[in-house]
Coordinates of C-alpha atoms in Angstrom, one line a residue:
M3 CA 99.9 56.8 95.1
T4 CA 103.5 55.3 94.4
H5 CA 106.1 57.5 93.7
P6 CA 109.6 57.0 92.0
T7 CA 112.4 56.7 94.0
P8 CA 114.8 59.6 93.8
A9 CA 118.5 59.3 93.4
P10 CA 120.4 60.5 96.3
A11 CA 121.6 64.0 96.2
S12 CA 125.1 62.8 95.8
S13 CA 124.6 60.3 93.1
P14 CA 126.4 60.9 89.8
E15 CA 124.5 62.0 86.7
P16 CA 123.4 59.0 84.5
H17 CA 123.9 61.0 81.4
A18 CA 127.2 61.1 79.2
P19 CA 129.6 63.7 80.7
L20 CA 129.2 67.1 79.5
T21 CA 132.9 67.9 78.8
S22 CA 136.0 66.2 78.9
A23 CA 136.3 67.3 82.5
S24 CA 134.0 64.6 83.4
A25 CA 134.8 64.6 87.0
A26 CA 133.5 68.2 87.1
V27 CA 130.2 67.1 85.9
D28 CA 129.4 63.7 87.2
G29 CA 128.4 64.8 90.6
S30 CA 131.7 66.1 92.0
E31 CA 131.9 69.2 94.2
H32 CA 132.7 71.6 91.2
G33 CA 130.0 70.2 89.1
L34 CA 126.1 69.2 88.6
S35 CA 124.4 66.6 90.9
K36 CA 121.0 65.5 91.4
K37 CA 118.8 67.1 94.4
G38 CA 116.3 64.3 95.4
L39 CA 113.3 65.3 93.1
S40 CA 111.0 62.4 91.8
A41 CA 112.9 61.3 88.6
G42 CA 110.8 60.2 85.6
S43 CA 107.4 61.6 86.7
V44 CA 106.9 63.9 83.8
G45 CA 106.4 63.0 80.2
L46 CA 106.6 65.0 76.8
I47 CA 102.7 65.6 76.9
G48 CA 102.6 66.5 80.7
A49 CA 105.7 69.0 80.0
I50 CA 103.8 70.5 77.3
V51 CA 100.6 70.9 79.2
I52 CA 102.2 72.4 82.0
G53 CA 104.1 74.7 79.7
I54 CA 101.2 76.0 78.1
S55 CA 99.5 76.3 81.5
C56 CA 102.3 78.5 82.6
I57 CA 101.8 80.8 79.8
A58 CA 98.2 80.8 80.4
P59 CA 96.9 81.8 77.0
A60 CA 93.5 82.8 77.6
Y61 CA 94.5 85.1 80.7
T62 CA 97.5 86.7 78.9
L63 CA 95.6 87.3 75.6
T64 CA 92.5 88.9 77.0
G65 CA 94.8 91.5 78.6
A66 CA 97.1 92.0 75.4
L67 CA 94.7 91.9 72.4
G68 CA 93.7 95.5 73.1
P69 CA 96.9 97.1 74.1
T70 CA 98.8 95.5 71.1
V71 CA 96.0 96.5 68.7
A72 CA 96.4 100.2 70.1
E73 CA 100.0 100.0 69.0
V74 CA 100.0 98.1 66.0
G75 CA 96.4 98.1 64.6
T76 CA 95.5 95.3 62.2
Q77 CA 99.2 94.0 62.3
L78 CA 98.3 92.2 65.6
P79 CA 99.2 88.7 63.9
A80 CA 102.6 90.1 62.6
I81 CA 103.6 91.3 66.2
F82 CA 102.9 88.1 67.6
L83 CA 105.0 86.2 65.1
L84 CA 107.9 88.8 65.6
G85 CA 107.6 88.2 69.4
F86 CA 107.5 84.4 68.7
I87 CA 110.9 84.6 66.8
P88 CA 113.1 85.5 69.7
M89 CA 111.3 83.4 71.9
L90 CA 112.1 80.2 69.6
L91 CA 115.5 81.4 68.9
V92 CA 116.2 81.4 72.7
A93 CA 114.2 78.1 73.4
F94 CA 116.9 76.5 70.8
G95 CA 119.6 77.7 73.2
Y96 CA 117.5 76.3 76.3
R97 CA 117.4 73.2 74.5
E98 CA 121.0 72.8 73.7
L99 CA 122.1 73.7 77.2
N100 CA 119.5 71.4 78.6
S101 CA 120.8 68.5 76.5
A102 CA 124.4 69.0 77.9
M103 CA 123.3 69.9 81.4
P104 CA 119.8 68.9 82.5
D105 CA 119.6 70.7 85.9
S106 CA 116.6 72.2 87.7
G107 CA 118.5 75.5 88.2
T108 CA 118.1 76.2 84.5
S109 CA 119.3 80.0 83.8
F110 CA 121.1 80.2 87.3
T111 CA 123.1 76.8 86.8
W112 CA 123.8 77.4 83.0
A113 CA 124.9 81.2 83.3
T114 CA 127.1 79.9 86.4
R115 CA 128.8 77.3 84.3
A116 CA 129.4 79.6 81.3
F117 CA 130.2 82.9 83.1
G118 CA 130.6 82.1 86.5
P119 CA 129.0 82.4 89.9
W120 CA 128.2 86.4 89.9
I121 CA 126.3 86.4 86.7
G122 CA 124.8 83.1 87.3
W123 CA 123.4 84.2 90.7
M124 CA 121.9 87.3 88.8
A125 CA 120.4 85.2 86.1
G126 CA 118.5 83.0 88.9
W127 CA 117.5 86.3 90.6
G128 CA 116.1 87.5 87.3
L129 CA 114.0 84.2 87.1
I130 CA 112.8 84.5 90.5
A131 CA 111.9 88.1 90.5
A132 CA 109.7 87.6 87.3
T133 CA 107.7 84.6 88.7
V134 CA 107.3 86.1 92.1
V135 CA 105.6 89.3 90.4
V136 CA 103.6 87.1 88.1
L137 CA 102.5 84.8 91.0
S138 CA 101.0 87.8 92.9
N139 CA 99.5 88.9 89.6
L140 CA 98.0 85.7 88.5
A141 CA 96.4 85.4 91.9
G142 CA 94.8 88.9 91.4
I143 CA 93.5 87.9 88.1
A144 CA 91.9 84.6 89.3
V145 CA 90.2 86.8 92.0
E146 CA 88.9 89.2 89.5
F147 CA 87.4 86.6 87.3
F148 CA 86.1 84.5 90.0
Y149 CA 83.8 87.4 91.0
L150 CA 83.0 88.2 87.3
A151 CA 82.0 84.4 86.9
L152 CA 79.8 84.6 89.8
A153 CA 78.2 87.6 88.9
Q154 CA 77.3 86.2 85.5
A155 CA 76.3 83.2 86.9
F156 CA 73.8 84.4 89.4
N157 CA 73.0 87.7 87.4
N158 CA 74.0 89.9 90.0
P159 CA 76.5 92.7 89.1
D160 CA 77.0 93.7 92.5
L161 CA 79.2 90.4 93.2
A162 CA 81.6 91.7 90.4
N163 CA 82.1 94.9 92.6
L164 CA 83.4 92.7 95.6
V165 CA 86.7 92.6 93.8
G166 CA 87.2 96.4 94.6
N167 CA 87.0 95.7 98.1
P168 CA 90.7 95.1 99.3
F169 CA 90.0 93.1 102.3
V170 CA 87.7 90.8 100.3
N171 CA 90.1 90.9 97.6
V172 CA 93.1 89.9 99.4
A173 CA 91.4 87.4 101.5
T174 CA 90.2 85.5 98.3
C175 CA 93.8 86.0 96.8
L176 CA 95.5 84.6 99.7
V177 CA 92.9 81.5 99.3
F178 CA 93.8 80.9 95.7
I179 CA 97.6 81.1 96.4
L180 CA 97.1 78.6 99.6
G181 CA 95.3 76.0 97.1
A182 CA 97.9 76.6 94.4
T183 CA 100.7 75.9 96.8
L184 CA 98.9 72.8 98.2
I185 CA 98.9 71.3 94.7
S186 CA 102.6 72.4 93.9
Y187 CA 103.8 71.0 97.2
R188 CA 102.4 67.3 96.4
D189 CA 104.1 65.3 93.7
M190 CA 104.0 66.2 90.0
Q191 CA 101.6 63.4 89.1
T192 CA 99.0 65.7 91.1
T193 CA 100.0 68.9 89.4
Q194 CA 99.6 67.0 85.8
K195 CA 96.2 65.9 86.6
V196 CA 95.0 69.0 87.7
Q197 CA 96.6 70.8 84.6
Y198 CA 95.0 68.2 82.0
W199 CA 91.6 69.7 83.0
L200 CA 92.2 73.3 83.4
V201 CA 94.4 73.5 80.2
G202 CA 92.2 71.5 78.2
F203 CA 89.2 73.6 79.1
Q204 CA 90.7 76.9 78.3
L205 CA 92.0 75.5 75.0
L206 CA 88.7 74.3 73.9
V207 CA 87.0 77.6 74.7
M208 CA 89.4 79.6 73.0
I209 CA 89.2 77.6 69.7
G210 CA 85.4 77.6 70.0
F211 CA 85.6 81.3 70.5
G212 CA 87.8 81.8 67.3
V213 CA 85.4 79.4 65.5
A214 CA 82.4 81.4 66.5
A215 CA 84.0 84.6 65.5
F216 CA 84.7 83.8 61.9
W217 CA 81.2 82.0 61.9
H218 CA 79.6 85.5 62.6
V219 CA 81.8 87.2 59.9
A220 CA 80.7 84.5 57.4
N221 CA 77.2 85.1 58.2
G222 CA 77.2 88.8 58.3
T223 CA 76.5 89.2 62.2
A224 CA 79.8 90.3 63.2
F225 CA 80.4 93.7 65.0
D226 CA 82.4 95.2 62.5
P227 CA 83.4 92.6 59.9
T228 CA 87.1 92.9 58.7
Q229 CA 88.4 91.1 55.9
V230 CA 91.6 88.9 56.7
E231 CA 94.4 90.2 54.6
L232 CA 98.1 89.1 54.2
S233 CA 99.1 92.7 55.4
W234 CA 98.0 91.4 58.8
F235 CA 101.3 89.6 58.8
N236 CA 103.4 92.2 57.6
P237 CA 105.4 94.3 60.2
F238 CA 106.7 96.8 57.9
E239 CA 102.8 98.1 57.6
V240 CA 103.2 99.4 61.4
G241 CA 103.6 103.1 61.3
S242 CA 106.7 103.4 63.4
F243 CA 109.6 101.4 65.0
T244 CA 108.5 102.7 68.5
A245 CA 105.1 101.1 67.8
V246 CA 106.8 97.7 67.0
V247 CA 108.9 97.7 70.0
A248 CA 106.0 98.6 72.2
G249 CA 104.0 95.9 70.5
L250 CA 107.0 93.3 70.9
S251 CA 107.2 94.3 74.6
V252 CA 103.6 93.2 75.3
S253 CA 104.0 90.0 73.0
L254 CA 107.0 89.0 75.0
F255 CA 104.7 88.9 78.0
V256 CA 102.2 86.6 76.2
F257 CA 104.8 84.0 75.5
W258 CA 106.7 84.0 78.8
G259 CA 106.6 80.8 80.7
W260 CA 107.6 78.2 78.4
D261 CA 110.8 77.7 80.2
V262 CA 109.1 76.1 83.0
T263 CA 109.4 72.9 80.7
L264 CA 113.1 73.0 81.4
T265 CA 113.1 73.7 85.1
M266 CA 111.4 70.2 85.4
N267 CA 114.0 68.5 83.8
E268 CA 115.2 66.4 86.7
E269 CA 111.8 65.0 86.9
T270 CA 111.2 64.2 83.2
R271 CA 111.6 61.2 81.3
G272 CA 114.4 61.6 79.0
S273 CA 115.7 64.8 80.8
N274 CA 118.4 65.4 78.1
T275 CA 115.8 65.6 75.3
T276 CA 112.3 65.7 76.6
P277 CA 112.3 69.2 78.1
G278 CA 113.9 71.0 75.2
R279 CA 111.4 69.1 72.6
A280 CA 108.6 70.4 75.0
A281 CA 109.8 73.8 75.1
T282 CA 109.9 74.2 71.3
L283 CA 106.5 72.6 70.9
T284 CA 104.9 74.7 73.7
V285 CA 105.8 77.8 72.1
T286 CA 104.8 76.6 68.8
I287 CA 101.5 75.6 69.8
V288 CA 100.6 78.6 71.6
V289 CA 101.7 81.0 68.7
A290 CA 99.2 78.9 66.5
I291 CA 96.3 79.5 69.1
Y292 CA 97.4 83.1 69.4
L293 CA 97.1 83.6 65.6
F294 CA 94.0 81.9 65.2
V295 CA 92.1 83.8 68.1
A296 CA 93.5 87.1 67.3
M297 CA 92.5 86.7 63.7
G298 CA 89.1 86.0 64.8
A299 CA 88.7 88.6 67.1
L300 CA 90.1 91.3 64.5
A301 CA 87.8 90.0 61.7
F302 CA 84.8 90.2 64.0
A303 CA 85.4 93.4 65.9
G304 CA 87.8 95.4 63.9
I305 CA 90.0 98.0 65.4
G306 CA 87.4 100.7 66.0
E307 CA 87.4 102.8 69.2
T308 CA 83.7 102.4 69.9
G309 CA 81.4 99.5 71.0
V310 CA 83.5 96.3 71.1
G311 CA 86.2 97.5 68.7
L312 CA 89.5 96.4 69.7
G313 CA 90.7 99.8 69.6
N314 CA 88.1 100.9 72.3
P315 CA 90.4 101.7 75.3
E316 CA 87.3 101.0 77.5
I317 CA 87.5 97.2 76.8
Q318 CA 91.2 96.8 76.3
E319 CA 92.0 95.6 79.8
N320 CA 89.7 92.5 79.4
A321 CA 88.8 92.1 75.8
F322 CA 87.4 88.7 76.1
F323 CA 84.8 89.7 78.7
Y324 CA 83.3 92.3 76.3
L325 CA 83.6 90.0 73.3
A326 CA 82.3 87.0 74.8
G327 CA 78.7 88.1 74.7
P328 CA 78.4 89.0 71.0
I329 CA 80.5 86.0 69.8
L330 CA 79.3 83.3 72.5
G331 CA 75.8 84.5 73.2
P332 CA 74.2 82.6 75.7
V333 CA 77.4 80.6 76.7
A334 CA 79.4 83.7 77.3
I335 CA 80.2 82.7 80.8
L336 CA 82.4 79.9 79.4
M337 CA 85.1 82.8 78.2
S338 CA 85.1 84.0 81.9
L339 CA 85.4 80.5 83.4
A340 CA 88.3 80.0 80.7
V341 CA 90.2 83.1 81.7
L342 CA 89.7 82.1 85.4
S343 CA 90.9 78.6 84.8
S344 CA 93.8 79.8 82.9
S345 CA 95.0 82.2 85.7
A346 CA 94.5 79.6 88.3
A347 CA 96.2 76.8 86.2
S348 CA 99.2 79.3 85.6
L349 CA 99.2 80.3 89.3
Q350 CA 99.6 76.6 90.2
S351 CA 102.4 75.7 87.5
T352 CA 104.2 79.0 87.8
F353 CA 105.3 77.7 91.3
V354 CA 107.4 75.2 89.6
S355 CA 110.2 77.4 88.4
P356 CA 111.1 79.6 91.3
A357 CA 110.7 76.7 93.7
R358 CA 113.2 74.5 91.5
T359 CA 115.4 77.5 91.0
L360 CA 115.7 78.3 94.7
L361 CA 116.0 74.4 95.3
A362 CA 119.4 74.6 93.1
M363 CA 120.7 77.7 94.5
G364 CA 120.5 76.3 98.0
H365 CA 121.8 72.9 96.7
Y366 CA 125.1 74.4 95.2
G367 CA 125.5 76.8 98.0
A368 CA 124.5 80.0 96.6
L369 CA 121.5 80.4 99.1
P370 CA 120.8 79.0 102.8
S371 CA 120.9 75.2 102.8
K372 CA 117.2 75.3 103.8
F373 CA 116.3 76.0 100.2
A374 CA 117.9 72.7 99.1
S375 CA 115.4 70.6 101.2
V376 CA 113.2 68.2 99.3
S377 CA 109.8 66.8 100.9
P378 CA 110.6 63.1 101.7
R379 CA 107.1 62.2 101.2
F380 CA 106.3 64.0 97.9
F381 CA 109.9 64.6 96.5
T382 CA 109.2 68.2 95.8
P383 CA 111.2 71.4 96.9
G384 CA 108.8 72.1 99.8
Y385 CA 110.6 74.6 101.5
A386 CA 111.4 76.6 98.4
T387 CA 107.5 76.4 97.3
V388 CA 106.2 77.7 100.7
V389 CA 108.8 80.5 100.7
S390 CA 107.8 81.5 97.1
A391 CA 104.1 81.5 98.0
I392 CA 104.8 83.5 101.2
V393 CA 106.8 86.2 99.3
A394 CA 104.0 86.3 96.5
A395 CA 101.3 86.6 98.9
G396 CA 103.0 89.1 101.0
F397 CA 103.8 91.2 97.9
Y398 CA 100.3 91.3 96.7
T399 CA 98.9 92.2 99.9
V400 CA 101.1 95.0 100.6
M401 CA 100.8 96.4 97.1
R402 CA 96.9 96.0 97.0
F403 CA 96.6 98.4 100.2
V404 CA 99.4 100.7 99.4
S405 CA 98.6 101.3 95.7
E406 CA 97.1 99.6 92.9
D407 CA 99.1 101.8 90.5
V408 CA 102.3 100.3 91.9
L409 CA 101.1 96.7 91.9
W410 CA 100.4 97.2 88.1
D411 CA 103.5 99.0 87.3
T412 CA 105.4 96.3 89.0
I413 CA 103.8 94.0 86.4
T414 CA 104.9 96.1 83.6
T415 CA 108.4 95.7 84.7
L416 CA 108.1 91.7 84.0
G417 CA 109.1 92.7 80.5
M418 CA 112.3 93.8 81.5
M419 CA 113.1 90.9 83.8
I420 CA 112.1 88.6 81.0
C421 CA 114.6 90.1 78.6
F422 CA 117.2 90.2 81.3
Y423 CA 117.1 86.4 82.3
Y424 CA 116.5 85.1 79.0
G425 CA 119.0 87.1 77.4
L426 CA 121.5 86.0 79.9
T427 CA 120.7 82.3 79.4
A428 CA 120.9 82.7 75.6
F429 CA 124.4 84.3 75.8
A430 CA 125.4 81.4 78.2
A431 CA 124.5 79.2 75.5
V432 CA 126.5 80.9 73.1
W433 CA 129.6 81.1 75.3
Y434 CA 129.4 77.8 77.0
F435 CA 129.3 76.0 73.4
R436 CA 132.1 78.3 71.9
K437 CA 134.5 75.6 70.9
T438 CA 131.8 73.5 69.2
W439 CA 130.4 76.3 67.1
F440 CA 131.7 75.0 63.8
A441 CA 131.9 71.4 64.5
S442 CA 128.9 71.0 62.1
F443 CA 126.2 73.2 60.5
R444 CA 123.7 72.2 63.1
N445 CA 126.0 73.6 65.8
A446 CA 126.6 76.6 64.3
F447 CA 122.9 77.4 63.9
F448 CA 121.6 76.2 67.2
R449 CA 124.5 76.9 69.6
L450 CA 125.8 80.2 67.9
F451 CA 123.3 82.0 65.5
A452 CA 119.9 81.1 67.2
P453 CA 120.8 82.1 70.9
L454 CA 123.0 84.9 69.9
V455 CA 120.3 86.5 67.6
G456 CA 117.6 85.8 70.3
G457 CA 119.8 87.2 73.0
L458 CA 120.6 90.4 71.1
I459 CA 117.1 91.0 70.4
L460 CA 116.2 90.6 74.1
T461 CA 119.0 92.8 74.9
V462 CA 117.8 95.7 72.7
L463 CA 114.4 95.4 74.1
F464 CA 115.6 95.4 77.5
F465 CA 117.4 98.5 77.3
T466 CA 114.9 100.3 75.0
T467 CA 112.1 99.5 77.5
L468 CA 114.5 100.7 80.3
I469 CA 115.0 104.0 78.7
D470 CA 111.1 104.5 77.6
S471 CA 110.1 103.5 81.2
M472 CA 112.0 106.8 82.6
D473 CA 109.2 108.7 81.0
P474 CA 106.8 109.5 84.0
S475 CA 103.9 108.9 81.7
Y476 CA 105.0 105.1 81.2
G477 CA 102.6 102.8 82.6
S478 CA 100.3 103.9 85.0
G479 CA 101.6 107.5 84.9
S480 CA 103.1 107.4 88.4
N481 CA 106.3 108.8 88.9
I482 CA 109.1 110.0 91.7
A483 CA 110.7 113.3 90.9
G484 CA 109.8 113.1 87.6
V485 CA 111.1 109.7 86.9
G486 CA 108.7 106.9 85.7
L487 CA 107.8 104.5 88.3
V488 CA 108.3 101.4 86.3
F489 CA 112.0 102.4 85.7
I490 CA 112.4 102.8 89.3
L491 CA 110.7 99.5 90.2
G492 CA 113.0 97.6 87.7
I493 CA 116.2 99.2 88.9
V494 CA 115.0 98.4 92.6
I495 CA 114.3 94.9 91.7
L496 CA 117.8 94.4 90.1
A497 CA 119.4 96.4 92.8
T498 CA 117.8 94.3 95.7
G499 CA 119.4 91.2 93.7
V500 CA 122.9 92.5 93.8
V501 CA 122.5 93.6 97.5
I502 CA 121.4 89.9 98.5
M503 CA 124.0 88.5 96.1
I504 CA 126.9 90.5 97.8
W505 CA 125.5 89.5 101.3
Q506 CA 125.6 85.8 100.2
R507 CA 128.9 86.2 99.1
F508 CA 130.2 87.0 102.7
K509 CA 128.0 84.3 104.0
R510 CA 128.7 81.5 101.4
P511 CA 132.2 82.5 99.9
E512 CA 132.5 78.7 98.6
F513 CA 130.0 79.2 95.8
F514 CA 131.4 82.6 94.7
R515 CA 134.7 81.0 94.6
G516 CA 133.6 78.4 92.3
E517 CA 134.0 75.4 94.7
R518 CA 130.4 74.3 94.5
L519 CA 129.8 74.8 91.0
S520 CA 132.6 75.6 88.5
K521 CA 132.8 77.6 85.3
D522 CA 133.1 75.0 82.3
V523 CA 133.2 74.9 78.7
A524 CA 131.6 72.3 76.0
Q525 CA 134.4 70.4 74.1
A526 CA 134.3 70.0 70.4

């Protein structure tokens, strides 16, 4: 296989200057520069497929349907739409930043350019922490559905119980992480080929699931046939604001991951425009799929608390597994395979973001220079990819043996991490473009209103979740000295980032003095 020849790390950016300070942008010591990645290896369709893969619609929805219904009932579609709005608004800000500064560091690079090295470093940390937590979770989910699929295929329920054996569980998990790492280490063409098959399969099964659910409703064979109503799309029908916030927190999780399309910008054809377009198309396609499948599930199963009703707490952790039999009949195993392929695909594609963020942080001197190394054969951030895999594997292994409650509470903190670094990036867009806000109506909307509103929504959700998570009953119910474990984990993750940042300040002061990547502002 042939590979595009990457530009050397010191070569200037081929796009127009970002600001009037062109010297600070075109590859100088204070501006952006290329990192040796394989330029032009990803197109629009490939970026969208990888974006959908990272979101993992089949995997995220099977775990989100039940908990969201428990909070908001039949207003599930309304909550998905509400969760979609801040994601879309923030995506507009990402698109503007990418158009001006296409850089694989995304949140880290953009927040550094807008606010300086300290805030930029923490934005990068938020992204890395979120993705490493998700990597370990995705591997665990892939293991669970692997054994569920085996149990269904061989009609042997005992096979499904193997997931409860921590040694078997961890060993299988490490195999999944190893496989995903090997694919991610190779070139982006390999990643795209794998993703086309895995994403295509899960989307076909999800669409088939929705069609079959409505078919049962039309033929009177649904479990609890429920008529689709406009009120399902009205968030004001939800009983309380607390329930709306709780539902939104869940819905943020089901949309997270679209920003992977931006972290590939240095490897994408049309790096100034294609990644931003891919991001907005990705979240739009995903919300359409979610609405269709969620409406089908509601119409078929209702929100009752017995049987396969979506309000039944016994099925909420894995709604698709319990609904697959009644809806898909003899081909129910396809849903387990779809969730397996969804988590496996996302496990592989999620490596893209932390690896390229670590690459950028190493390249600009915010982390050891080893992170800036690129595979001379595949032109991928090999060292950063391997480090991400080792940390994710180690995290999952330790947590799986220490306490499963701690593992899942760590996953619950993901919502806070998402709000943290998405919000910082949205505000970075507002501040970086402050001199261009009123140059046109378009600028006023996409560079001021959209990212500002999106960032404010995420900020409110961040602090609301932070306060709520102090309750010892939050999450798994685990607590330390009466303080909820989710809150403690969230603070520990952020504090760990601060400690490492201060350590790097003494080890690599040039970055923190703005000598490697300086603050900047877009000119009108």
